[in-house]
Amino acid sequence: MYKERDLNALTDLHNAIWVYDVQKYRIHWANVQALDFWESESLDELCQRDFRENMSDAVYALLEGDLDNFRDGAVYKQWWTMFPRGIRKEAYCCFSGIELADGRAAMMVQSLVTKDLLETELSVHSAATVASLWNLDGGLMSANPMFTDLYGKELDRFEALFSSAAQAKELLAAVREEGHIERELFLPTPNGGRWHNVQLRINRNSRKPLFAVRQNDITERKQTEIYHRHLAIMDPLTGLLNRYGVMKRLESLAEDQQEFSLFFLDLDNFKTINDFYGHEKGDRLLKALADRLQYRFDGAMAIARLGGDEFLLIHPDVQLADVERLGDQVLQAVREPFDITGLGMFTVTASIGAARYPQDGGAVDAILRHADAAMYQAKGHGKSRIEYFSRSMTDAIHQRQVMRSTIAKAFESRALSLQLTPLAALDGNLSSAYVGELIWHSDKLGDLSPDTFYPIAEENGMMIQLYLHQFELAREQLATWRAKGRQSQLMLKVSLRQLQNDSFVSSALQQLDEAPELAPRILLELVDANDLVDIDCAVEVMQRFSQRGVQFALGGFCSGGTPLTLLYQLPLTHIKLDKQIVDDLDKGGLPIALSLLNIASQLNLKTMAEGVSDADQEQTLKKLGCQMFYGKHIKQCMTV
């Protein structure tokens, strides 16, 4: 605490500062700036002023209580209202203690900024201190003018300050027991409900104990805090809970031992929509989906957007039959067309994983992992479907975690290679063409197929790197064959979405330009054709490859809703029948396969079939006119 002998060091401060002797109701010392604040011509005149007349007992009780805190080193900052020569002034002040020469404690006040200055220079609204003094029966004894300005002269009972008599009773009991309490409370006022910082202090110096109340309006700060707390848990785009918010909700449900089912939604091929239509229209779709989920599933415990195109829906149903029924409803809610401004009628699908708490995991992180695993299972089984967690998926969870953490090193360690499967020609001999697939030779997981690790690469944003590495390995293989005098053709899979990526296209074309003699030996099988949204762009890019001699096959034809019009819109040389069509040859699918092969013949496109597993399928395809095929029935296989 300051000593009176230290006051000379404060004389030249730019802020008004003065020492108030609470017990004598007088200013004891002031600097020049304080004289201006108090509208005084001299220090002597200011020190002669008696503040007893204009100071209510309520304010005196507050200040007398503050002296005890000042002796313990307390410092306060708050708004205070004063009336120098009858002029109302509101200032944000710093209150601290000082020891006078006679050993008594006084209050040192430094005016940090005035309300007038703030409103002139910063347009900031301030609030003054409301002070009142009450007896222990709850009757009003005294109040300062700000109390009267706020409540009028009619309010004279302590409980009338609060939302309920019970709240007033609890506060009164607390201040009796502790002597001093401080709360942030939402109080009813004639101006509506307002947040106040409320301090209550027992004044035991009077003959009959009284308690003083100090109120400061903190509504603006409280609203800002509430707003930022809201932002911390809410997704600003959709108004749903965000990842942090839903985690808090899940933890709360788990603590309360409430059972629930959890649906993990991931939109299929949403990146294609963003890339073609732009993020603004993609955001409109996400908002429309969020609105639909909230409307359709108003009984949900929570609905959240985890980020990107991932959503969570938490529901109280946990009986398996109910969860399956609910899952079908979620799937259908996503599938129904959306009428989006700038997009028109638009249809999307989602892969959904479902898990139940606590049946499928006794902790929040476990149930999320298991729902996530089921969702990946849905994607692996063709997308636009729902899968329910089973214990057999735990190995897949571990496998994905290992792949996520090690896939980047696979490129550096040359752990990726091309596995070559020969294409059989129509006459039963091996053609000079091979299908090349990337295989990951993982030290921890063994050999992994593309279907296993491609989703992880896409999740990690590494698909361009993966396809370019495939190009590099293919070029090395073709060069090896060429050196041996073999002119074999090599078919590689590539996503149409990646084929429209400028970075991938420029790098792939550069590789082809470095070895132009190899380009005619490359056949690119286009996958994800049903996700194509910009045909003109695809045609332009494909023509750039075609000019170098690269050929194109439409892969998995007639699976996933690939339109027939692509057969003549794209510069194709081959089509490939999907494995599902081959499997259904003896189940009524024969007319469809024949029709497709006839269309290909009319368009002068070469044909091939995937997944031929036995001699009967081979003979049937030969009779239909299919020119090439591959699958388990062809035993010969080599790894480069």
XYZ file of C-alpha atoms in Angstrom:
640
model
C 0.000 0.000 0.000
C 1.239 3.507 -0.872
C 2.502 5.819 1.884
C 1.555 9.502 2.042
C 5.220 10.448 1.645
C 5.152 8.911 -1.854
C 2.502 11.305 -3.207
C 4.989 13.753 -4.748
C 5.917 11.089 -7.288
C 2.318 11.146 -8.569
C 2.083 14.903 -9.087
C 3.035 14.854 -12.772
C 0.728 12.028 -13.852
C -1.447 12.965 -16.858
C -4.519 11.385 -15.252
C -6.507 12.991 -12.482
C -5.545 11.395 -9.152
C -6.632 12.219 -5.639
C -6.715 10.788 -2.112
C -10.090 10.579 -0.395
C -10.276 10.372 3.379
C -13.331 8.164 3.773
C -13.751 8.715 7.496
C -13.591 12.531 7.202
C -15.643 12.801 3.993
C -12.945 14.991 2.430
C -10.327 14.928 -0.291
C -6.927 14.819 1.387
C -4.669 15.441 -1.640
C -5.024 15.916 -5.410
C -2.831 16.634 -8.446
C -3.468 19.457 -10.938
C -5.491 17.249 -13.286
C -7.778 16.335 -10.366
C -8.490 20.025 -9.751
C -9.828 20.294 -13.311
C -11.886 17.135 -12.837
C -13.443 18.489 -9.623
C -14.006 21.958 -11.099
C -11.788 23.522 -8.394
C -9.518 26.586 -8.571
C -7.087 25.408 -5.868
C -6.090 22.420 -3.779
C -7.050 24.250 -0.570
C -10.568 24.888 -1.848
C -10.972 21.269 -2.937
C -9.723 19.923 0.390
C -12.256 22.081 2.253
C -15.242 20.536 0.499
C -17.440 18.366 2.724
C -18.819 15.362 0.780
C -21.009 14.197 3.646
C -24.116 15.933 2.331
C -23.984 14.349 -1.139
C -22.823 10.903 -0.032
C -25.446 8.353 0.841
C -24.989 5.913 3.680
C -24.930 3.135 1.070
C -21.868 4.581 -0.641
C -20.145 5.276 2.667
C -20.694 1.674 3.750
C -19.164 0.425 0.492
C -16.120 2.660 0.826
C -15.611 1.801 4.473
C -15.660 -1.883 3.560
C -13.177 -1.252 0.754
C -10.669 0.192 3.213
C -10.255 -3.212 4.837
C -9.481 -4.742 1.440
C -7.058 -1.936 0.559
C -5.044 -2.744 3.681
C -4.653 -6.256 2.228
C -3.388 -4.832 -1.068
C -6.644 -4.948 -3.054
C -7.020 -2.801 -6.189
C -10.356 -2.180 -7.946
C -11.194 -0.814 -11.372
C -14.776 0.193 -12.087
C -17.050 2.982 -13.239
C -17.954 5.602 -10.637
C -20.291 8.563 -10.765
C -19.382 11.872 -9.095
C -21.008 15.338 -8.994
C -18.348 18.093 -8.809
C -20.264 21.386 -8.352
C -23.432 19.554 -9.327
C -22.035 18.418 -12.688
C -22.510 14.683 -13.236
C -19.292 12.955 -14.300
C -18.795 9.251 -14.911
C -15.241 7.935 -14.945
C -13.542 4.570 -15.094
C -11.340 4.699 -12.000
C -8.648 2.669 -10.323
C -9.215 2.441 -6.543
C -6.393 1.456 -4.190
C -5.280 2.145 -0.651
C -2.799 4.613 0.836
C -1.536 4.951 4.402
C -1.799 8.510 5.737
C 0.819 10.088 7.945
C -1.329 9.430 11.049
C -1.469 5.708 10.221
C -5.072 5.621 8.987
C -6.019 4.120 5.625
C -7.501 6.304 2.912
C -8.602 5.654 -0.671
C -6.498 6.702 -3.642
C -8.471 7.247 -6.848
C -7.051 7.556 -10.362
C -9.415 8.543 -13.160
C -8.387 6.380 -16.129
C -10.942 7.661 -18.627
C -14.222 9.555 -18.521
C -17.456 8.524 -20.191
C -17.504 11.734 -22.237
C -14.074 10.984 -23.652
C -15.015 7.419 -24.503
C -18.254 8.400 -26.218
C -16.507 11.170 -28.135
C -13.430 9.267 -29.246
C -14.445 5.604 -29.158
C -18.263 5.630 -29.104
C -18.234 3.211 -26.164
C -21.125 3.111 -23.701
C -20.285 2.935 -20.017
C -22.233 2.069 -16.918
C -22.020 3.690 -13.495
C -21.958 2.014 -10.105
C -25.332 1.495 -8.451
C -25.016 1.445 -4.646
C -27.566 0.606 -1.960
C -27.590 -0.140 1.797
C -30.000 -2.658 3.370
C -30.812 -3.977 6.794
C -30.675 -7.715 7.422
C -34.454 -7.890 7.120
C -34.162 -6.780 3.490
C -35.350 -3.206 3.903
C -33.711 -0.342 1.972
C -31.832 2.081 4.231
C -29.992 4.232 1.688
C -29.104 4.422 -2.022
C -27.072 6.603 -4.338
C -28.679 8.620 -7.183
C -27.809 5.947 -9.782
C -29.920 3.440 -7.847
C -32.854 5.850 -7.929
C -32.269 6.599 -11.620
C -32.448 2.907 -12.399
C -35.207 1.660 -10.094
C -37.118 4.774 -9.137
C -38.226 5.559 -5.566
C -40.704 2.701 -5.207
C -38.263 -0.211 -4.878
C -37.532 -0.640 -1.166
C -37.280 -4.424 -0.643
C -34.097 -6.417 -1.269
C -35.886 -9.346 -2.945
C -37.320 -6.979 -5.582
C -33.818 -6.655 -7.079
C -33.764 -10.295 -8.121
C -35.577 -12.779 -10.305
C -37.086 -14.572 -7.320
C -37.407 -14.361 -3.564
C -35.481 -17.639 -3.343
C -32.496 -16.101 -5.130
C -32.530 -13.106 -2.779
C -32.767 -15.428 0.224
C -29.774 -17.479 -0.968
C -27.633 -14.353 -1.445
C -28.613 -12.908 1.918
C -27.730 -16.178 3.664
C -24.385 -16.291 1.843
C -23.369 -12.746 2.773
C -24.349 -13.356 6.402
C -22.091 -16.402 6.500
C -19.132 -15.138 4.454
C -19.267 -11.374 5.097
C -18.558 -10.582 1.437
C -19.725 -12.213 -1.781
C -19.562 -11.351 -5.459
C -21.785 -12.748 -8.226
C -22.558 -12.149 -11.914
C -26.350 -12.214 -12.111
C -29.070 -11.584 -14.664
C -31.376 -9.108 -12.901
C -34.785 -7.701 -13.799
C -34.739 -3.903 -14.214
C -37.231 -1.342 -15.534
C -35.076 -1.391 -18.715
C -35.472 -5.157 -19.092
C -33.285 -7.991 -17.935
C -29.622 -6.947 -17.562
C -26.429 -8.667 -16.443
C -24.829 -7.129 -13.338
C -21.715 -7.735 -11.331
C -23.158 -7.710 -7.786
C -21.030 -7.315 -4.651
C -22.588 -7.670 -1.203
C -20.686 -6.782 1.966
C -21.748 -6.827 5.638
C -21.045 -3.553 7.450
C -20.530 -4.519 11.088
C -19.310 -1.079 12.185
C -22.825 0.310 12.587
C -24.887 -0.303 15.692
C -27.150 -2.673 13.788
C -25.411 -4.732 11.067
C -26.254 -3.596 7.571
C -25.093 -4.840 4.207
C -24.070 -2.758 1.222
C -24.723 -3.730 -2.390
C -22.635 -2.557 -5.338
C -24.010 -3.207 -8.841
C -22.240 -2.667 -12.159
C -24.017 -3.305 -15.443
C -21.896 -5.806 -17.430
C -24.506 -6.724 -20.046
C -22.386 -5.817 -23.055
C -19.397 -7.790 -21.795
C -21.588 -10.728 -20.820
C -23.288 -10.784 -24.205
C -19.878 -10.766 -25.864
C -18.772 -13.678 -23.682
C -21.967 -15.610 -24.446
C -21.531 -14.902 -28.153
C -17.956 -16.165 -28.130
C -18.946 -19.231 -26.119
C -21.618 -19.825 -28.744
C -19.030 -19.472 -31.515
C -16.776 -21.939 -29.738
C -19.344 -24.737 -29.973
C -21.378 -23.816 -33.087
C -20.647 -24.169 -36.783
C -21.172 -20.679 -38.295
C -22.255 -22.001 -41.719
C -25.009 -24.411 -40.690
C -25.891 -23.336 -37.151
C -25.263 -26.911 -35.990
C -22.856 -27.900 -33.251
C -19.244 -27.998 -34.396
C -16.724 -30.728 -33.533
C -15.877 -29.188 -30.140
C -19.537 -28.642 -29.302
C -20.653 -32.169 -30.154
C -17.719 -33.667 -28.256
C -18.854 -31.745 -25.189
C -22.391 -33.013 -25.770
C -21.219 -36.618 -26.136
C -19.109 -36.347 -22.970
C -22.123 -34.988 -21.103
C -24.336 -37.855 -22.309
C -21.687 -40.383 -21.314
C -21.283 -38.827 -17.854
C -25.058 -39.070 -17.377
C -24.918 -42.704 -18.550
C -27.456 -42.026 -21.293
C -27.662 -44.517 -24.135
C -27.685 -43.249 -27.717
C -27.045 -44.191 -31.322
C -24.586 -42.236 -33.429
C -24.699 -41.788 -37.216
C -21.541 -40.598 -38.972
C -22.392 -39.086 -42.397
C -19.868 -38.333 -45.120
C -21.167 -36.956 -48.416
C -20.033 -38.907 -51.469
C -17.831 -37.030 -53.955
C -18.585 -33.623 -52.441
C -15.210 -32.295 -53.576
C -16.408 -32.645 -57.170
C -19.315 -30.323 -56.421
C -17.037 -27.732 -54.829
C -14.503 -27.951 -57.649
C -17.080 -27.497 -60.400
C -19.747 -25.233 -58.906
C -17.579 -23.354 -56.418
C -17.464 -23.341 -52.623
C -20.306 -20.833 -52.277
C -22.823 -23.177 -53.912
C -21.283 -26.119 -52.087
C -21.892 -24.259 -48.829
C -25.534 -23.733 -49.815
C -25.911 -27.472 -50.221
C -24.359 -28.119 -46.805
C -26.708 -25.565 -45.229
C -29.723 -27.136 -46.960
C -28.719 -30.580 -45.699
C -28.264 -29.250 -42.159
C -31.736 -27.659 -42.262
C -33.269 -30.890 -43.505
C -31.613 -32.992 -40.823
C -32.814 -30.614 -38.120
C -36.370 -30.678 -39.499
C -36.576 -34.436 -40.059
C -34.904 -35.491 -36.839
C -36.200 -33.037 -34.256
C -36.034 -35.818 -31.672
C -32.257 -36.049 -31.986
C -30.089 -35.369 -28.956
C -27.672 -33.416 -31.147
C -26.833 -32.822 -34.806
C -23.376 -31.543 -35.710
C -21.143 -30.678 -38.609
C -17.667 -31.979 -37.883
C -16.153 -29.974 -40.715
C -16.106 -30.192 -44.505
C -18.867 -32.569 -45.583
C -18.966 -34.689 -42.400
C -22.009 -34.673 -40.105
C -22.999 -36.436 -36.884
C -26.510 -37.261 -35.723
C -27.031 -38.479 -32.142
C -30.358 -40.124 -31.313
C -31.816 -41.713 -28.147
C -32.949 -44.896 -29.977
C -30.583 -47.810 -29.246
C -32.601 -50.943 -30.040
C -31.065 -52.429 -33.186
C -34.354 -52.556 -35.103
C -35.054 -48.915 -34.279
C -31.517 -47.874 -35.194
C -31.755 -49.644 -38.546
C -35.111 -48.007 -39.276
C -33.656 -44.639 -38.320
C -30.570 -45.262 -40.450
C -32.749 -45.863 -43.518
C -34.527 -42.573 -42.809
C -31.205 -40.706 -42.567
C -30.024 -42.253 -45.826
C -33.263 -41.287 -47.565
C -33.161 -37.754 -46.161
C -29.803 -37.212 -47.850
C -30.830 -38.831 -51.139
C -33.930 -36.709 -51.729
C -33.265 -33.890 -54.237
C -32.402 -30.404 -52.965
C -33.627 -27.239 -54.661
C -30.516 -25.068 -54.336
C -30.281 -21.494 -55.608
C -27.758 -21.486 -58.417
C -27.817 -25.271 -58.680
C -31.494 -26.049 -59.260
C -32.665 -29.541 -58.317
C -29.589 -31.325 -57.041
C -29.083 -34.844 -55.710
C -26.297 -36.081 -53.444
C -25.654 -39.284 -51.568
C -23.822 -40.113 -48.374
C -21.925 -42.998 -46.856
C -23.100 -43.516 -43.285
C -21.641 -45.430 -40.369
C -23.716 -46.193 -37.269
C -22.724 -47.271 -33.770
C -24.529 -47.539 -30.438
C -23.428 -46.365 -27.002
C -22.495 -48.171 -24.824
C -23.041 -51.428 -26.769
C -20.391 -50.602 -29.403
C -17.933 -48.688 -27.217
C -17.782 -47.573 -23.615
C -15.998 -44.253 -24.254
C -16.743 -41.240 -26.450
C -13.581 -41.529 -28.531
C -14.227 -45.252 -29.049
C -17.812 -44.806 -30.244
C -16.685 -42.117 -32.688
C -13.909 -44.337 -34.055
C -16.321 -47.205 -34.485
C -18.921 -45.103 -36.308
C -16.126 -43.733 -38.479
C -14.982 -47.299 -39.255
C -18.504 -48.280 -40.262
C -18.709 -45.216 -42.515
C -15.486 -46.224 -44.287
C -16.934 -49.698 -44.702
C -19.936 -48.107 -46.415
C -17.650 -46.195 -48.778
C -15.680 -49.341 -49.530
C -18.878 -51.211 -50.386
C -19.906 -48.752 -53.079
C -21.024 -45.588 -51.206
C -24.607 -44.314 -50.847
C -25.320 -46.867 -48.130
C -25.237 -47.370 -44.382
C -23.145 -49.844 -42.413
C -23.538 -50.770 -38.741
C -20.497 -51.266 -36.560
C -19.455 -54.806 -35.729
C -16.508 -56.057 -33.690
C -14.935 -57.415 -36.864
C -14.270 -53.815 -37.899
C -11.758 -53.190 -35.114
C -8.942 -54.662 -37.198
C -9.879 -52.262 -40.000
C -9.711 -49.351 -37.540
C -6.176 -50.320 -36.533
C -5.209 -50.801 -40.163
C -6.416 -47.316 -41.140
C -4.586 -45.723 -38.228
C -1.346 -47.395 -39.320
C -1.913 -46.417 -42.957
C -2.621 -42.785 -42.045
C 0.633 -42.520 -40.114
C 2.869 -44.325 -42.638
C 1.517 -43.643 -46.134
C 3.708 -40.567 -46.667
C 6.819 -42.697 -46.097
C 5.688 -45.240 -48.696
C 6.784 -42.935 -51.504
C 10.202 -42.280 -50.002
C 10.943 -45.946 -49.255
C 9.813 -47.199 -52.678
C 7.230 -49.392 -50.951
C 4.800 -48.916 -53.864
C 5.045 -51.074 -56.962
C 2.950 -51.975 -59.996
C 1.258 -55.355 -60.001
C 0.626 -56.461 -63.587
C -2.246 -58.667 -64.644
C -2.325 -59.783 -68.297
C -5.347 -59.154 -70.491
C -6.552 -62.250 -72.354
C -7.483 -61.729 -75.992
C -10.624 -63.027 -77.691
C -8.765 -65.954 -79.264
C -7.742 -67.243 -75.829
C -4.128 -66.163 -76.108
C -2.528 -63.531 -73.922
C -2.612 -60.144 -75.576
C 0.283 -57.735 -75.350
C -1.610 -55.646 -72.800
C -1.506 -55.596 -69.016
C -3.515 -54.030 -66.235
C -1.297 -52.183 -63.762
C -2.369 -51.638 -60.154
C -0.402 -49.992 -57.374
C 0.421 -52.327 -54.494
C 1.719 -51.009 -51.175
C 4.206 -53.354 -49.524
C 3.781 -52.271 -45.911
C 6.235 -53.516 -43.305
C 3.482 -53.471 -40.681
C 0.411 -54.553 -42.659
C 1.744 -56.623 -45.533
C 0.679 -56.089 -49.163
C -2.215 -53.642 -49.528
C -4.462 -53.269 -52.582
C -5.504 -49.874 -54.002
C -9.052 -50.312 -52.678
C -7.531 -50.452 -49.200
C -5.201 -47.462 -49.184
C -6.584 -45.125 -51.887
C -9.299 -43.779 -49.509
C -6.581 -42.970 -46.966
C -4.510 -41.204 -49.617
C -7.544 -39.163 -50.647
C -8.291 -38.303 -47.024
C -4.672 -37.124 -46.585
C -4.758 -35.067 -49.805
C -2.193 -37.330 -51.508
C -4.105 -38.634 -54.541
C -2.252 -36.426 -57.032
C 1.064 -37.622 -55.614
C -0.189 -41.218 -55.812
C -1.295 -41.010 -59.457
C 1.917 -39.270 -60.506
C 3.948 -41.980 -58.767
C 1.898 -44.553 -60.695
C 2.763 -42.703 -63.920
C 6.453 -42.763 -63.038
C 6.432 -46.512 -62.308
C 4.507 -47.176 -65.524
C 7.033 -45.205 -67.545
C 9.873 -47.218 -65.998
C 8.089 -50.490 -66.819
C 7.362 -49.482 -70.431
C 10.986 -48.420 -70.879
C 12.137 -51.819 -69.572
C 9.848 -53.640 -72.005
C 10.969 -51.420 -74.883
C 14.624 -52.200 -74.131
C 13.759 -55.908 -74.418
C 11.974 -55.361 -77.724
C 8.464 -55.752 -76.281
C 5.762 -53.294 -77.318
C 3.230 -54.148 -74.606
C 0.448 -51.783 -73.630
C -0.199 -50.853 -69.990
C -3.602 -49.880 -68.592
C -3.678 -47.632 -65.504
C -6.613 -46.404 -63.477
C -7.046 -42.664 -63.048
C -9.875 -40.654 -61.533
C -11.672 -38.244 -63.840
C -11.649 -35.800 -60.958
C -7.845 -35.900 -60.768
C -7.621 -35.735 -64.549
C -9.176 -32.265 -64.277
C -6.641 -31.117 -61.690
C -4.209 -28.633 -63.264
C -1.284 -29.729 -61.107
C -1.714 -33.397 -61.977
C -2.270 -32.765 -65.700
C 0.790 -30.527 -66.126
C 3.066 -32.976 -64.241
C 1.721 -36.054 -66.086
C 2.069 -34.407 -69.502
C 5.616 -33.370 -68.635
C 6.454 -37.026 -67.856
C 4.976 -38.082 -71.227
C 6.881 -35.359 -73.091
C 10.125 -36.619 -71.573
C 9.503 -40.067 -73.162
C 7.135 -39.442 -76.120
C 7.748 -42.926 -77.560
C 6.041 -44.467 -74.512
C 2.796 -42.453 -74.558
C 1.046 -44.617 -77.231
C 1.578 -47.621 -74.960
C -0.496 -46.110 -72.135
C -4.205 -46.817 -71.771
C -5.912 -44.783 -69.025
C -9.005 -46.325 -67.466
C -11.325 -43.552 -66.266
C -13.021 -44.257 -62.940
C -15.693 -42.181 -61.148
C -17.261 -41.238 -64.491
C -20.666 -40.999 -62.838
C -19.299 -38.039 -60.813
C -18.361 -36.045 -63.927
C -19.921 -32.575 -63.852
C -17.880 -30.656 -66.450
C -17.804 -32.689 -69.678
C -16.248 -29.890 -71.746
C -13.307 -29.630 -69.373
C -12.837 -33.418 -69.358
C -12.885 -33.568 -73.173
C -10.324 -30.752 -73.454
C -7.908 -32.451 -71.024
C -8.360 -35.902 -72.602
C -7.610 -34.454 -76.039
C -4.299 -33.081 -74.735
C -3.346 -36.616 -73.675
C -4.723 -38.130 -76.900
C -2.539 -35.823 -78.980
C 0.455 -37.575 -77.399
C -0.940 -41.003 -78.242
C -2.546 -41.917 -74.893
C -5.762 -43.992 -75.203
C -8.775 -43.955 -72.863
C -11.107 -46.642 -71.563
C -14.332 -45.933 -69.706
C -14.008 -48.123 -66.645
C -16.773 -49.930 -64.765
C -19.256 -49.045 -67.471
C -22.929 -49.037 -66.458
C -22.096 -49.197 -62.754
C -22.963 -46.331 -60.424
C -25.261 -44.657 -62.929
C -22.702 -43.836 -65.660
C -24.733 -42.263 -68.537
C -24.654 -43.802 -72.010
C -24.044 -40.376 -73.553
C -20.465 -40.431 -72.275
C -19.695 -43.099 -74.892
C -19.839 -40.550 -77.698
C -19.138 -37.354 -75.738
C -15.692 -38.427 -74.519
C -12.751 -39.288 -76.840
C -12.681 -42.975 -75.879
C -10.983 -45.970 -77.492
C -12.194 -48.720 -75.102
C -14.993 -49.555 -72.693
C -14.810 -52.019 -69.835
C -17.779 -53.980 -68.528
C -18.106 -53.802 -64.773
C -17.486 -56.927 -62.700
C -21.129 -56.861 -61.543
C -22.324 -57.258 -65.144
C -19.957 -60.208 -65.619
C -21.191 -61.852 -62.409
C -24.819 -61.476 -63.554
C -24.357 -63.120 -66.963
C -26.147 -66.272 -65.735
C -28.692 -64.340 -63.659
C -30.580 -62.519 -66.388
C -27.851 -59.988 -67.189
C -26.987 -61.491 -70.562
C -29.228 -59.175 -72.678
C -27.752 -56.088 -70.994
C -24.165 -57.226 -71.656
C -25.058 -57.996 -75.307
C -26.660 -54.564 -75.773
C -23.620 -52.785 -74.354
C -21.205 -54.719 -76.527
C -23.325 -53.985 -79.622
C -23.310 -50.271 -78.801
C -19.525 -50.365 -78.399
C -19.215 -52.106 -81.772
C -21.356 -49.453 -83.468
C -19.108 -46.735 -81.959
C -15.968 -48.618 -83.010
C -14.820 -49.019 -79.389
C -12.761 -51.963 -78.202
C -14.265 -53.945 -75.337
C -12.948 -55.691 -72.264
C -14.458 -57.316 -69.194
C -13.289 -57.267 -65.576
C -13.479 -60.040 -63.004
C -13.818 -63.125 -65.179
C -13.687 -65.944 -62.654
C -14.342 -69.154 -64.600
C -14.360 -70.789 -68.037
C -18.130 -70.460 -68.437
C -17.948 -66.656 -68.133
C -15.024 -66.640 -70.571
C -16.937 -68.661 -73.190
C -20.064 -66.535 -72.806
C -18.098 -63.294 -73.297
C -16.391 -64.735 -76.380
C -19.773 -65.588 -77.917
C -20.998 -62.045 -77.170
C -17.986 -60.551 -78.950
C -15.981 -59.201 -76.003
C -12.403 -58.698 -77.185
C -10.379 -58.826 -73.932
C -10.882 -59.867 -70.352
C -9.015 -60.421 -67.103
C -9.649 -61.818 -63.639
C -9.082 -64.901 -61.474
C -9.548 -67.194 -64.470
C -6.252 -65.936 -65.886
C -3.573 -67.526 -63.739
C -0.602 -65.646 -65.059
C 0.306 -62.642 -62.891
C 3.526 -60.794 -62.286
C 4.704 -58.069 -59.892
C 7.223 -55.438 -60.958
